[in-house]
Tab-separated table of C-alpha atoms in Angstrom:
chain	number	residue	atom	x	y	z
A	98	MET	CA	-42.668	28.731	97.031
A	99	ALA	CA	-41.228	25.479	95.769
A	100	ALA	CA	-37.724	24.337	96.700
A	101	PHE	CA	-35.165	22.886	94.292
A	102	ASN	CA	-33.501	20.289	96.536
A	103	PRO	CA	-36.518	18.004	97.149
A	104	CYS	CA	-37.366	18.050	93.436
A	105	PHE	CA	-33.771	17.374	92.469
A	106	GLU	CA	-33.456	14.460	94.894
A	107	LYS	CA	-36.628	12.812	93.557
A	108	VAL	CA	-35.632	13.280	89.913
A	109	ILE	CA	-32.064	12.037	90.375
A	110	MET	CA	-33.462	8.827	91.865
A	111	ILE	CA	-35.952	8.474	88.982
A	112	GLU	CA	-33.051	9.005	86.562
A	113	GLY	CA	-31.283	6.043	88.182
A	114	GLY	CA	-28.941	7.852	90.550
A	115	TYR	CA	-25.310	8.622	89.886
A	116	VAL	CA	-24.780	5.859	87.355
A	117	LEU	CA	-22.951	5.806	84.022
A	118	HIS	CA	-24.717	3.677	81.419
A	119	GLU	CA	-25.805	3.264	77.816
A	120	VAL	CA	-29.087	1.827	76.604
A	121	LYS	CA	-29.181	0.404	73.099
A	122	GLY	CA	-31.406	2.570	70.914
A	123	ASP	CA	-31.374	5.556	73.280
A	124	ARG	CA	-30.584	8.652	71.235
A	125	GLY	CA	-28.859	10.232	74.212
A	126	GLY	CA	-26.060	7.673	74.062
A	127	MET	CA	-23.891	7.454	77.155
A	128	THR	CA	-25.711	8.863	80.150
A	129	TYR	CA	-24.512	9.826	83.604
A	130	ALA	CA	-27.091	10.674	86.276
A	131	GLY	CA	-29.607	11.246	83.497
A	132	ILE	CA	-27.359	13.647	81.560
A	133	ALA	CA	-27.095	12.390	77.984
A	134	ARG	CA	-23.721	12.871	76.344
A	135	ASN	CA	-25.125	13.193	72.809
A	136	ILE	CA	-27.456	15.975	73.922
A	137	TRP	CA	-25.111	17.736	76.370
A	138	PRO	CA	-21.603	17.053	74.953
A	139	ASP	CA	-20.108	20.217	76.488
A	140	TRP	CA	-21.166	19.477	80.053
A	141	PRO	CA	-17.950	19.785	82.137
A	142	GLY	CA	-18.708	16.563	84.010
A	143	TRP	CA	-17.703	14.496	80.959
A	144	LYS	CA	-14.054	15.497	81.477
A	145	LEU	CA	-14.131	14.115	85.011
A	146	ILE	CA	-15.908	10.947	83.895
A	147	ASP	CA	-13.422	10.396	81.063
A	148	ALA	CA	-10.623	10.750	83.620
A	149	GLY	CA	-12.342	8.224	85.915
A	150	LEU	CA	-12.998	10.832	88.602
A	151	PHE	CA	-16.348	10.032	90.188
A	152	ASN	CA	-16.164	12.407	93.135
A	153	SER	CA	-17.930	15.208	95.007
A	154	GLU	CA	-16.978	17.700	92.277
A	155	LEU	CA	-18.840	15.558	89.733
A	156	THR	CA	-21.842	15.318	92.061
A	157	ALA	CA	-21.876	19.108	92.401
A	158	LEU	CA	-21.706	19.503	88.604
A	159	VAL	CA	-24.737	17.224	88.241
A	160	ARG	CA	-26.735	19.250	90.769
A	161	GLU	CA	-25.774	22.549	89.145
A	162	PHE	CA	-26.606	21.191	85.673
A	163	TYR	CA	-30.167	20.303	86.712
A	164	ARG	CA	-30.605	23.576	88.579
A	165	GLU	CA	-29.336	25.739	85.724
A	166	HIS	CA	-30.860	23.955	82.722
A	167	PHE	CA	-34.225	23.015	84.173
A	168	TRP	CA	-35.149	24.410	87.599
A	169	LEU	CA	-34.234	28.035	86.936
A	170	ARG	CA	-35.768	27.930	83.461
A	171	ILE	CA	-39.141	26.734	84.748
A	172	LYS	CA	-38.825	29.427	87.445
A	173	GLY	CA	-39.288	26.726	90.050
A	174	ASP	CA	-38.572	29.097	92.938
A	175	GLU	CA	-41.605	31.163	91.863
A	176	ILE	CA	-44.081	28.252	91.700
A	177	ASN	CA	-46.272	28.219	94.819
A	178	SER	CA	-46.872	24.456	94.890
A	179	GLN	CA	-44.050	21.999	95.534
A	180	ASP	CA	-45.970	19.150	93.873
A	181	VAL	CA	-46.740	21.195	90.758
A	182	ALA	CA	-43.138	22.398	90.533
A	183	PHE	CA	-41.956	18.797	90.749
A	184	MET	CA	-44.276	17.688	87.923
A	185	ILE	CA	-43.140	20.489	85.612
A	186	TYR	CA	-39.456	20.048	86.499
A	187	ASP	CA	-39.498	16.270	86.134
A	188	PHE	CA	-41.129	16.441	82.706
A	189	ALA	CA	-38.730	19.178	81.590
A	190	VAL	CA	-35.838	16.860	82.504
A	191	ASN	CA	-37.387	13.883	80.742
A	192	ALA	CA	-39.065	15.378	77.672
A	193	GLY	CA	-37.508	18.808	77.293
A	194	LEU	CA	-38.004	22.221	78.795
A	195	LYS	CA	-40.180	23.721	76.072
A	196	THR	CA	-42.377	20.616	75.896
A	197	SER	CA	-43.051	20.757	79.627
A	198	VAL	CA	-43.721	24.495	79.642
A	199	ARG	CA	-46.045	24.290	76.628
A	200	ILE	CA	-48.180	21.767	78.493
A	201	VAL	CA	-48.344	24.143	81.467
A	202	GLN	CA	-49.363	26.920	79.095
A	203	ARG	CA	-52.081	24.812	77.477
A	204	ILE	CA	-53.583	24.027	80.866
A	205	CYS	CA	-53.313	27.635	82.095
A	206	LYS	CA	-54.553	29.056	78.784
A	207	THR	CA	-51.530	31.254	78.114
A	208	THR	CA	-49.616	31.547	74.838
A	209	PRO	CA	-47.901	28.155	74.262
A	210	ASP	CA	-44.468	29.523	73.345
A	211	GLY	CA	-42.455	27.182	75.578
A	212	ASP	CA	-40.998	29.977	77.715
A	213	MET	CA	-41.964	30.190	81.375
A	214	GLY	CA	-42.654	33.904	81.551
A	215	ASP	CA	-44.349	36.055	84.144
A	216	LYS	CA	-47.822	35.580	82.589
A	217	THR	CA	-47.488	31.794	82.693
A	218	ILE	CA	-46.193	31.800	86.282
A	219	GLY	CA	-49.013	34.122	87.308
A	220	ALA	CA	-51.677	32.010	85.618
A	221	LEU	CA	-50.207	28.807	87.060
A	222	ASN	CA	-50.031	30.148	90.616
A	223	THR	CA	-53.569	31.523	90.344
A	224	MET	CA	-54.830	28.162	89.129
A	225	VAL	CA	-53.160	26.057	91.838
A	226	GLN	CA	-53.784	28.339	94.810
A	227	ASP	CA	-56.644	26.067	95.853
A	228	GLY	CA	-55.711	22.482	96.771
A	229	LYS	CA	-58.541	21.158	94.576
A	230	ASP	CA	-57.302	23.069	91.541
A	231	GLU	CA	-53.761	21.920	92.262
A	232	ARG	CA	-54.879	18.303	91.989
A	233	ILE	CA	-56.769	19.043	88.773
A	234	PHE	CA	-53.644	20.643	87.320
A	235	ILE	CA	-51.512	17.635	88.270
A	236	LEU	CA	-53.994	15.185	86.738
A	237	LEU	CA	-54.351	17.212	83.505
A	238	PHE	CA	-50.586	17.598	83.269
A	239	SER	CA	-50.140	13.846	83.756
A	240	MET	CA	-52.689	13.020	81.057
A	241	LEU	CA	-51.018	15.370	78.584
A	242	LYS	CA	-47.674	13.733	79.376
A	243	VAL	CA	-49.131	10.346	78.432
A	244	PHE	CA	-50.344	11.798	75.121
A	245	ARG	CA	-46.887	13.257	74.477
A	246	TYR	CA	-45.196	9.916	75.086
A	247	LYS	CA	-47.720	8.201	72.810
A	248	ASP	CA	-46.943	10.720	70.066
A	249	ILE	CA	-43.209	10.139	70.464
A	250	CYS	CA	-43.715	6.423	69.915
A	251	LEU	CA	-46.128	6.782	67.014
A	252	ASN	CA	-44.151	9.462	65.211
A	253	ASP	CA	-40.676	8.017	65.633
A	254	LYS	CA	-38.951	8.551	62.279
A	255	ARG	CA	-36.610	5.606	62.820
A	256	ARG	CA	-39.649	3.376	63.229
A	257	ALA	CA	-40.742	4.131	59.669
A	258	GLN	CA	-37.214	4.036	58.219
A	259	ASP	CA	-35.921	0.863	59.816
A	260	ASN	CA	-39.204	-0.893	60.548
A	261	LEU	CA	-38.212	-0.649	64.209
A	262	VAL	CA	-40.130	0.381	67.263
A	263	SER	CA	-37.233	2.277	68.798
A	264	ASN	CA	-38.978	4.357	71.454
A	265	GLU	CA	-41.760	1.993	72.418
A	266	LYS	CA	-39.313	0.147	74.655
A	267	PHE	CA	-39.205	3.273	76.840
A	268	LEU	CA	-42.992	3.722	77.046
A	269	CYS	CA	-43.565	1.584	80.156
A	270	GLY	CA	-40.774	3.406	81.968
A	271	TRP	CA	-42.246	6.760	80.992
A	272	ILE	CA	-45.697	5.716	82.230
A	273	ASN	CA	-44.155	4.456	85.487
A	274	ARG	CA	-42.432	7.832	85.849
A	275	ILE	CA	-45.814	9.555	85.595
A	276	GLN	CA	-47.278	7.233	88.247
A	277	ARG	CA	-44.391	7.937	90.632
A	278	GLY	CA	-45.078	11.649	90.206
A	279	LEU	CA	-48.692	11.133	91.236
A	280	ALA	CA	-47.817	9.254	94.413
């Protein structure tokens, strides 16, 4: 069974660590440790950040946020492969839970509803029980991630409206993220 802590530690480093920043054109707005304020405005950590309290309580809130909103929802503790769990978890953090799970479901040939149910977990664990099949899953998952990122860039509504290429500036970072997951 996969463990949360190693996956969390890898993802928090990919997300840039415990840093508060804003990137022009990023729809998430202000971000702390990868948690976007525009997407998660009710996260309790914002109160501490607004008060200038960057402490162990804030660190614990970050860890619990990722565990609750991503790890538990992909049923990471039930995935037999640590590497596969990391891939699914990392993409859920970066591109959304349902997007990540739908890719799993496409590969495992279960109903692509975006919910990691018992049938999907069963099909996934059956598929990756052999080290060879685990590698195939990881490679297929990575390829489908590239296609998803391409679609995000090509279908960006702001691109058409403002004649901008708003998400293309993130594409290299997204591709690098996939490569780090394969290492």
